[in-house]
mmCIF file of C-alpha atoms and ligand atoms in Angstrom:
data_model
loop_
_atom_site.group_PDB
_atom_site.id
_atom_site.type_symbol
_atom_site.label_atom_id
_atom_site.label_comp_id
_atom_site.label_asym_id
_atom_site.label_seq_id
_atom_site.Cartn_x
_atom_site.Cartn_y
_atom_site.Cartn_z
ATOM 1 C CA MET A 1 -0.244 -0.062 -0.025
ATOM 2 C CA PRO A 2 1.308 3.806 -0.971
ATOM 3 C CA HIS A 3 2.418 5.696 1.927
ATOM 4 C CA SER A 4 0.166 8.763 2.327
ATOM 5 C CA TYR A 5 1.693 12.168 3.202
ATOM 6 C CA PRO A 6 0.176 14.972 4.905
ATOM 7 C CA LYS A 7 -0.628 17.272 2.053
ATOM 8 C CA CYS A 8 0.077 20.952 2.683
ATOM 9 C CA LYS A 9 -2.869 22.679 3.836
ATOM 10 C CA LYS A 10 -2.664 24.894 1.470
ATOM 11 C CA CYS A 11 -1.736 23.857 -1.802
ATOM 12 C CA LYS A 12 -2.222 20.075 -0.963
ATOM 13 C CA ASN A 13 1.518 19.655 -2.054
ATOM 14 C CA PRO A 14 3.609 17.064 -0.257
ATOM 15 C CA ALA A 15 3.757 18.787 3.142
ATOM 16 C CA MET A 16 7.465 18.519 5.037
ATOM 17 C CA TYR A 17 6.614 21.061 8.038
ATOM 18 C CA ARG A 18 4.292 20.864 11.040
ATOM 19 C CA VAL A 19 3.350 23.569 13.111
ATOM 20 C CA ARG A 20 1.468 21.637 16.113
ATOM 21 C CA TYR A 21 0.619 24.695 17.750
ATOM 22 C CA ALA A 22 -0.891 25.956 14.460
ATOM 23 C CA ARG A 23 -2.208 22.448 13.637
ATOM 24 C CA LEU A 24 -0.812 22.732 10.081
ATOM 25 C CA TRP A 25 0.988 20.538 8.004
ATOM 26 C CA LEU A 26 2.784 22.737 4.984
ATOM 27 C CA CYS A 27 4.870 22.651 1.849
ATOM 28 C CA PRO A 28 8.621 24.641 2.150
ATOM 29 C CA LYS A 29 6.987 27.645 -0.311
ATOM 30 C CA HIS A 30 3.706 28.164 2.535
ATOM 31 C CA PHE A 31 5.936 27.485 5.455
ATOM 32 C CA VAL A 32 8.458 30.613 4.423
ATOM 33 C CA GLU A 33 5.555 32.767 3.730
ATOM 34 C CA PHE A 34 3.557 31.351 7.555
ATOM 35 C CA PHE A 35 7.079 32.435 9.157
ATOM 36 C CA GLU A 36 7.770 35.882 7.700
ATOM 37 C CA ARG A 37 3.519 36.740 8.199
ATOM 38 C CA ARG A 38 4.422 35.672 12.215
ATOM 39 C CA VAL A 39 7.445 37.951 12.234
ATOM 40 C CA LYS A 40 5.614 40.691 11.062
ATOM 41 C CA ARG A 41 2.507 40.208 12.803
ATOM 42 C CA THR A 42 5.150 40.225 15.874
ATOM 43 C CA ILE A 43 6.743 43.649 14.597
ATOM 44 C CA ASP A 44 3.325 45.141 14.297
ATOM 45 C CA ASN A 45 1.630 44.357 17.084
ATOM 46 C CA TYR A 46 4.516 45.093 19.913
ATOM 47 C CA LYS A 47 5.245 47.884 17.732
ATOM 48 C CA LEU A 48 8.791 46.889 17.305
ATOM 49 C CA VAL A 49 10.719 49.266 14.742
ATOM 50 C CA LYS A 50 7.920 52.047 15.228
ATOM 51 C CA ASN A 51 10.013 55.688 14.558
ATOM 52 C CA ALA A 52 13.022 53.516 13.917
ATOM 53 C CA LYS A 53 14.657 55.000 11.048
ATOM 54 C CA HIS A 54 17.851 52.595 11.329
ATOM 55 C CA ILE A 55 18.237 49.208 12.583
ATOM 56 C CA LEU A 56 21.449 47.854 13.662
ATOM 57 C CA VAL A 57 21.692 44.130 13.533
ATOM 58 C CA ALA A 58 23.895 41.924 15.855
ATOM 59 C CA VAL A 59 24.899 39.141 14.172
ATOM 60 C CA SER A 60 26.996 36.756 15.544
ATOM 61 C CA GLY A 61 26.535 34.071 12.670
ATOM 62 C CA GLY A 62 24.333 31.333 14.383
ATOM 63 C CA LYS A 63 21.161 30.399 12.431
ATOM 64 C CA ASP A 64 18.463 32.758 14.684
ATOM 65 C CA SER A 65 20.909 36.303 14.039
ATOM 66 C CA VAL A 66 21.715 35.414 9.999
ATOM 67 C CA THR A 67 17.533 34.615 9.984
ATOM 68 C CA THR A 68 17.030 38.072 11.881
ATOM 69 C CA LEU A 69 19.451 40.055 9.710
ATOM 70 C CA TYR A 70 17.891 38.532 6.500
ATOM 71 C CA VAL A 71 14.091 38.892 7.590
ATOM 72 C CA LEU A 72 14.651 42.723 8.720
ATOM 73 C CA ASN A 73 16.268 43.529 5.514
ATOM 74 C CA LYS A 74 13.575 41.765 3.173
ATOM 75 C CA PHE A 75 11.039 44.398 5.452
ATOM 76 C CA LYS A 76 12.910 47.367 4.799
ATOM 77 C CA ASP A 77 11.061 48.753 2.489
ATOM 78 C CA THR A 78 7.814 48.118 3.906
ATOM 79 C CA TYR A 79 8.852 49.580 7.336
ATOM 80 C CA GLY A 80 11.243 52.209 5.699
ATOM 81 C CA TYR A 81 14.247 51.806 8.102
ATOM 82 C CA LYS A 82 17.660 51.518 7.125
ATOM 83 C CA VAL A 83 19.966 47.982 8.163
ATOM 84 C CA THR A 84 23.227 48.210 9.102
ATOM 85 C CA GLY A 85 24.914 44.616 10.510
ATOM 86 C CA ALA A 86 27.170 44.540 13.236
ATOM 87 C CA THR A 87 29.816 41.591 13.905
ATOM 88 C CA ILE A 88 31.791 41.245 17.195
ATOM 89 C CA ASP A 89 34.991 39.172 16.786
ATOM 90 C CA LEU A 90 35.381 37.910 20.179
ATOM 91 C CA GLY A 91 38.731 35.869 19.198
ATOM 92 C CA ILE A 92 37.019 32.382 20.274
ATOM 93 C CA PRO A 93 39.503 29.945 18.662
ATOM 94 C CA GLY A 94 37.391 27.317 16.193
ATOM 95 C CA TYR A 95 34.437 29.717 16.344
ATOM 96 C CA SER A 96 35.215 33.343 15.463
ATOM 97 C CA ALA A 97 36.957 33.204 12.260
ATOM 98 C CA LYS A 98 34.197 30.661 11.139
ATOM 99 C CA SER A 99 31.405 33.035 11.772
ATOM 100 C CA LEU A 100 33.738 35.992 10.304
ATOM 101 C CA LYS A 101 33.984 34.038 7.253
ATOM 102 C CA VAL A 102 29.932 33.338 7.122
ATOM 103 C CA VAL A 103 28.387 36.516 8.136
ATOM 104 C CA THR A 104 31.039 38.858 5.259
ATOM 105 C CA SER A 105 29.659 36.591 2.878
ATOM 106 C CA LEU A 106 25.813 37.075 3.750
ATOM 107 C CA TYR A 107 26.537 41.159 4.350
ATOM 108 C CA LYS A 108 28.392 40.803 0.770
ATOM 109 C CA THR A 109 25.465 39.094 -0.796
ATOM 110 C CA LEU A 110 22.677 41.055 0.467
ATOM 111 C CA ASN A 111 24.170 44.336 -0.580
ATOM 112 C CA ILE A 112 24.276 45.441 3.475
ATOM 113 C CA GLU A 113 26.481 47.795 4.933
ATOM 114 C CA TYR A 114 28.173 46.257 7.840
ATOM 115 C CA ARG A 115 30.766 46.688 10.637
ATOM 116 C CA ILE A 116 32.607 44.564 11.989
ATOM 117 C CA ILE A 117 34.490 45.125 15.513
ATOM 118 C CA ARG A 118 37.375 43.346 17.114
ATOM 119 C CA LEU A 119 37.978 42.638 20.809
ATOM 120 C CA SER A 120 40.957 42.216 20.407
ATOM 121 C CA ASP A 121 41.665 46.208 19.873
ATOM 122 C CA TYR A 122 40.676 46.450 23.204
ATOM 123 C CA GLY A 123 43.411 44.436 24.413
ATOM 124 C CA PHE A 124 42.033 40.901 24.826
ATOM 125 C CA THR A 125 40.008 38.444 23.350
ATOM 126 C CA LEU A 126 37.476 35.420 25.105
ATOM 127 C CA ARG A 127 40.608 33.036 24.982
ATOM 128 C CA ASP A 128 42.436 34.900 27.367
ATOM 129 C CA LEU A 129 39.524 35.637 29.565
ATOM 130 C CA GLN A 130 38.756 31.558 29.308
ATOM 131 C CA PHE A 131 42.453 30.564 29.958
ATOM 132 C CA TRP A 132 42.409 32.793 33.342
ATOM 133 C CA ARG A 133 39.122 30.763 34.236
ATOM 134 C CA ASN A 134 40.841 27.621 34.014
ATOM 135 C CA LYS A 135 43.540 29.069 35.742
ATOM 136 C CA LYS A 136 40.871 30.861 38.590
ATOM 137 C CA LYS A 137 42.518 33.944 38.169
ATOM 138 C CA VAL A 138 38.899 35.162 37.340
ATOM 139 C CA ARG A 139 35.894 33.622 39.047
ATOM 140 C CA ARG A 140 32.551 34.475 36.548
ATOM 141 C CA PRO A 141 31.461 32.237 33.981
ATOM 142 C CA THR A 142 32.792 33.382 30.316
ATOM 143 C CA CYS A 143 29.621 34.130 28.880
ATOM 144 C CA SER A 144 28.946 36.644 31.660
ATOM 145 C CA PHE A 145 32.002 38.732 30.481
ATOM 146 C CA CYS A 146 30.815 38.025 27.226
ATOM 147 C CA GLY A 147 27.554 39.827 27.834
ATOM 148 C CA ILE A 148 29.051 42.418 29.321
ATOM 149 C CA ILE A 149 31.088 42.809 26.365
ATOM 150 C CA LYS A 150 28.880 42.682 23.507
ATOM 151 C CA ARG A 151 26.093 45.009 25.573
ATOM 152 C CA TYR A 152 28.839 47.109 25.266
ATOM 153 C CA LEU A 153 30.381 47.095 21.937
ATOM 154 C CA LEU A 154 26.974 47.644 20.185
ATOM 155 C CA ASN A 155 26.118 50.334 21.941
ATOM 156 C CA ARG A 156 29.184 51.644 21.225
ATOM 157 C CA ILE A 157 28.246 51.074 17.287
ATOM 158 C CA ALA A 158 24.920 52.444 17.558
ATOM 159 C CA LEU A 159 25.380 54.991 19.330
ATOM 160 C CA ASP A 160 28.653 56.006 16.795
ATOM 161 C CA LEU A 161 26.491 55.510 13.781
ATOM 162 C CA GLY A 162 23.020 56.780 15.245
ATOM 163 C CA ALA A 163 21.499 53.575 14.892
ATOM 164 C CA ASP A 164 17.857 53.732 16.532
ATOM 165 C CA VAL A 165 17.687 50.360 17.612
ATOM 166 C CA VAL A 166 19.797 47.325 18.032
ATOM 167 C CA ALA A 167 17.774 43.731 17.005
ATOM 168 C CA THR A 168 19.282 40.795 18.026
ATOM 169 C CA GLY A 169 18.617 37.098 17.298
ATOM 170 C CA HIS A 170 17.214 35.706 20.538
ATOM 171 C CA ASN A 171 14.112 33.312 20.119
ATOM 172 C CA LEU A 172 11.353 32.370 21.965
ATOM 173 C CA ASP A 173 13.011 29.559 23.893
ATOM 174 C CA ASP A 174 15.299 32.179 24.897
ATOM 175 C CA LEU A 175 12.857 34.048 26.431
ATOM 176 C CA VAL A 176 10.975 31.530 27.973
ATOM 177 C CA LYS A 177 14.469 30.201 29.725
ATOM 178 C CA PHE A 178 15.168 33.504 30.780
ATOM 179 C CA VAL A 179 12.276 34.387 32.342
ATOM 180 C CA ALA A 180 11.733 31.463 33.989
ATOM 181 C CA THR A 181 15.477 31.562 35.249
ATOM 182 C CA ASP A 182 15.006 34.922 36.358
ATOM 183 C CA TYR A 183 11.585 34.089 38.025
ATOM 184 C CA TYR A 184 12.841 31.000 39.678
ATOM 185 C CA ASN A 185 15.467 33.392 41.183
ATOM 186 C CA GLY A 186 14.120 36.475 42.001
ATOM 187 C CA ARG A 187 15.912 38.925 39.529
ATOM 188 C CA ILE A 188 13.590 41.744 39.155
ATOM 189 C CA SER A 189 16.269 43.596 37.906
ATOM 190 C CA GLU A 190 16.289 41.525 34.683
ATOM 191 C CA LEU A 191 12.783 41.034 34.983
ATOM 192 C CA VAL A 192 12.017 44.154 33.683
ATOM 193 C CA LYS A 193 14.495 43.705 30.636
ATOM 194 C CA LEU A 194 12.800 41.103 29.313
ATOM 195 C CA GLY A 195 10.496 40.726 26.151
ATOM 196 C CA LEU A 196 10.391 41.487 22.610
ATOM 197 C CA LYS A 197 11.231 45.302 23.050
ATOM 198 C CA THR A 198 13.527 47.531 25.147
ATOM 199 C CA PRO A 199 12.817 51.125 25.054
ATOM 200 C CA PRO A 200 16.217 53.287 24.898
ATOM 201 C CA MET A 201 17.319 54.103 28.412
ATOM 202 C CA GLY A 202 19.934 57.619 28.039
ATOM 203 C CA LYS A 203 21.806 56.410 26.035
ATOM 204 C CA PHE A 204 21.616 53.035 26.481
ATOM 205 C CA ALA A 205 19.906 52.316 22.746
ATOM 206 C CA GLY A 206 16.916 50.313 22.489
ATOM 207 C CA ARG A 207 16.687 46.432 21.720
ATOM 208 C CA ILE A 208 14.052 44.756 19.676
ATOM 209 C CA ARG A 209 14.006 40.756 19.427
ATOM 210 C CA PRO A 210 11.754 40.123 16.156
ATOM 211 C CA LEU A 211 12.211 36.677 16.413
ATOM 212 C CA GLY A 212 11.109 35.722 20.106
ATOM 213 C CA LEU A 213 8.178 34.303 19.329
ATOM 214 C CA MET A 214 8.978 31.777 16.731
ATOM 215 C CA SER A 215 11.053 28.891 18.195
ATOM 216 C CA SER A 216 14.421 27.485 17.336
ATOM 217 C CA LYS A 217 12.935 24.537 15.788
ATOM 218 C CA GLU A 218 10.968 27.160 13.144
ATOM 219 C CA ILE A 219 14.388 29.194 12.997
ATOM 220 C CA LEU A 220 16.008 26.022 11.548
ATOM 221 C CA TYR A 221 13.529 24.978 9.332
ATOM 222 C CA TYR A 222 13.504 28.365 7.908
ATOM 223 C CA ALA A 223 16.708 29.185 7.403
ATOM 224 C CA ASN A 224 17.167 25.737 5.761
ATOM 225 C CA ILE A 225 14.337 26.122 3.221
ATOM 226 C CA LEU A 226 16.150 29.095 1.943
ATOM 227 C CA GLY A 227 19.462 28.036 2.628
ATOM 228 C CA LEU A 228 20.947 30.932 4.667
ATOM 229 C CA PRO A 229 24.508 30.605 5.407
ATOM 230 C CA TYR A 230 25.064 29.716 9.369
ATOM 231 C CA VAL A 231 27.633 28.902 11.578
ATOM 232 C CA HIS A 232 26.453 25.207 12.195
ATOM 233 C CA THR A 233 28.719 24.171 15.502
ATOM 234 C CA GLY A 234 27.983 25.769 18.841
ATOM 235 C CA CYS A 235 30.617 28.613 21.152
ATOM 236 C CA PRO A 236 32.562 25.764 22.524
ATOM 237 C CA TYR A 237 32.061 28.046 25.856
ATOM 238 C CA SER A 238 28.905 27.665 25.821
ATOM 239 C CA PRO A 239 27.185 25.966 28.689
ATOM 240 C CA LYS A 240 26.086 22.403 28.358
ATOM 241 C CA HIS A 241 23.097 20.989 29.851
ATOM 242 C CA THR A 242 24.493 21.367 32.945
ATOM 243 C CA ASN A 243 22.982 24.472 33.925
ATOM 244 C CA ILE A 244 20.084 25.560 35.414
ATOM 245 C CA GLN A 245 18.576 27.375 32.441
ATOM 246 C CA ASN A 246 19.044 24.418 30.185
ATOM 247 C CA ARG A 247 17.244 21.927 32.468
ATOM 248 C CA ILE A 248 14.572 24.588 32.361
ATOM 249 C CA LEU A 249 14.389 24.562 28.921
ATOM 250 C CA ILE A 250 14.515 20.817 28.563
ATOM 251 C CA ARG A 251 11.319 20.208 31.289
ATOM 252 C CA LEU A 252 9.587 23.368 28.920
ATOM 253 C CA ASN A 253 9.984 21.940 26.136
ATOM 254 C CA ASP A 254 8.761 18.290 27.630
ATOM 255 C CA LEU A 255 5.541 19.972 28.524
ATOM 256 C CA GLU A 256 5.131 22.176 24.595
ATOM 257 C CA GLU A 257 4.845 18.292 23.520
ATOM 258 C CA GLU A 258 2.274 17.417 26.066
ATOM 259 C CA TYR A 259 0.433 21.086 25.042
ATOM 260 C CA PRO A 260 1.622 22.556 21.879
ATOM 261 C CA GLY A 261 1.517 25.903 21.954
ATOM 262 C CA PHE A 262 2.640 26.440 25.959
ATOM 263 C CA LYS A 263 5.815 28.350 25.264
ATOM 264 C CA ILE A 264 3.927 30.894 23.535
ATOM 265 C CA GLY A 265 1.466 31.308 26.111
ATOM 266 C CA PHE A 266 3.827 30.835 28.563
ATOM 267 C CA ILE A 267 5.563 34.418 26.983
ATOM 268 C CA LYS A 268 2.243 35.759 26.114
ATOM 269 C CA SER A 269 0.906 35.550 29.459
ATOM 270 C CA PHE A 270 4.321 36.996 30.708
ATOM 271 C CA LEU A 271 4.656 40.323 28.460
ATOM 272 C CA HIS A 272 0.909 40.941 28.485
ATOM 273 C CA HIS A 273 -0.308 40.130 32.438
ATOM 274 C CA LEU A 274 2.720 39.882 34.427
ATOM 275 C CA LYS A 275 5.417 42.248 33.006
ATOM 276 C CA PRO A 276 3.458 45.585 33.164
ATOM 277 C CA VAL A 277 2.689 45.370 36.814
ATOM 278 C CA ILE A 278 6.160 44.369 37.803
ATOM 279 C CA VAL A 279 7.082 47.267 35.839
ATOM 280 C CA LYS A 280 5.144 49.347 37.371
ATOM 281 C CA GLY A 281 6.373 48.288 40.898
ATOM 282 C CA TYR A 282 9.379 48.274 40.048
ATOM 283 C CA ASP A 283 9.636 51.769 38.670
ATOM 284 C CA ILE A 284 12.331 51.592 36.024
ATOM 285 C CA GLU A 285 11.566 55.359 35.055
ATOM 286 C CA GLU A 286 13.595 55.813 37.806
ATOM 287 C CA ARG A 287 16.577 54.610 37.057
ATOM 288 C CA GLU A 288 19.489 56.895 36.632
ATOM 289 C CA VAL A 289 21.842 56.732 33.730
ATOM 290 C CA TYR A 290 25.346 58.091 34.074
ATOM 291 C CA THR A 291 28.565 58.433 32.201
ATOM 292 C CA CYS A 292 31.774 56.667 32.205
ATOM 293 C CA SER A 293 34.166 58.574 33.721
ATOM 294 C CA LEU A 294 36.880 56.055 31.745
ATOM 295 C CA CYS A 295 35.318 55.834 28.138
ATOM 296 C CA GLY A 296 32.193 58.262 28.225
ATOM 297 C CA MET A 297 29.542 55.719 27.677
ATOM 298 C CA PRO A 298 26.744 55.070 29.484
ATOM 299 C CA THR A 299 26.792 53.409 32.874
ATOM 300 C CA SER A 300 23.845 52.618 35.670
ATOM 301 C CA ASN A 301 26.726 51.965 37.925
ATOM 302 C CA LYS A 302 26.427 54.651 40.597
ATOM 303 C CA ASP A 303 30.292 54.746 41.066
ATOM 304 C CA ARG A 304 30.003 55.909 37.064
ATOM 305 C CA ILE A 305 33.200 53.356 35.723
ATOM 306 C CA CYS A 306 30.835 50.852 33.137
ATOM 307 C CA SER A 307 30.782 47.417 33.680
ATOM 308 C CA PHE A 308 33.283 47.131 30.310
ATOM 309 C CA CYS A 309 36.109 49.397 32.240
ATOM 310 C CA LYS A 310 35.885 47.751 35.225
ATOM 311 C CA LEU A 311 36.761 44.233 33.193
ATOM 312 C CA ARG A 312 39.154 45.719 31.442
ATOM 313 C CA MET A 313 40.942 46.891 34.397
ATOM 314 C CA LYS A 314 40.605 43.785 36.189
ATOM 315 C CA ILE A 315 42.550 42.196 33.393
ATOM 316 C CA SER A 316 45.394 44.401 33.195
ATOM 317 C CA LYS A 317 46.035 43.726 37.137
ATOM 318 C CA THR A 318 45.993 39.651 36.054
ATOM 319 C CA ILE A 319 47.990 40.609 33.728
ATOM 320 C CA SER A 320 50.790 42.241 35.652
ATOM 321 C CA ALA A 321 49.679 39.759 38.830
HETATM 322 FE FE1 LIG B 401 29.450 34.370 24.792
HETATM 323 FE FE2 LIG B 401 28.443 31.794 26.301
HETATM 324 FE FE3 LIG B 401 27.418 32.841 23.351
HETATM 325 FE FE4 LIG B 401 30.029 31.283 23.504
HETATM 326 S S1 LIG B 401 28.128 30.918 24.105
HETATM 327 S S2 LIG B 401 29.253 33.406 22.551
HETATM 328 S S3 LIG B 401 30.611 32.738 25.349
HETATM 329 S S4 LIG B 401 27.614 34.177 25.364
HETATM 330 ZN ZN1 LIG B 402 1.861 24.410 0.386
HETATM 331 ZN ZN1 LIG B 403 33.719 52.884 30.731
#
């Protein structure tokens, strides 16, 4: 008996992708349409590009950031903004060089202006940080330093270029695990910043996460159907399954299997019901933005030395010790 393949809901051709929460089987062409329609709806519903004339897209070379760049570039005439790509060469052995090659070729293919920023120009690389961590000369996880570095450098380029907003490739799975972990740890100051949009604060550029309602799997389908180039290997310093965030995500993915749409419901419930109450209670507007006395960039540190400059000072002490 011939095997009967599911048919695409739209065109009746053989379907290859199942979107369980929407009860849809789709062929590649209609999956792409479905994906783009949903991203556009997210941009519209959450007013992600309202008043944005120039968007800086942070592109690491992974599937999520590459897809963010591609989609935002595709929509640029519809919304009337300009797109510039930004890639930070963090100096991660076996990873940074590969990423740079992939993103540079993509920028050129799509004819997008871009900036490459080398961390080594600031006197160190992520490889050095990992080395010192292995020697127990620094305690914090490498990813936490990496977060400070990326935030600082992206903000710096956004200010230099006069970009209104920085777009990142965070997806639904990222947001779900961040919200769940920050809730578990009671980190209200982090929860108030989570979501699809973080407004600008003083000289801190605003952030948008246009793929925040698309799952990692859907982004993978989309990038593969369109043949977008991306780095397939992960960062070697990425935490393994042992960290709490990844464990929480594994459990939430089990719930998604049982109740399709669980993760979207979780995030929408946070965005629409919980976050407004937390933001009100936390008085986010009251937080001051100072100017770093060493580099002139904005900082929320009361001692007026930004976290990046503190990191650089720590590094010079480590080197001279
Ligand atoms: Fe940076 Fe960690 Fe991501 Fe690697 S996994 S790029 S160290 S944040
Ligand atoms: Zn179809
Ligand atoms: Zn500084």
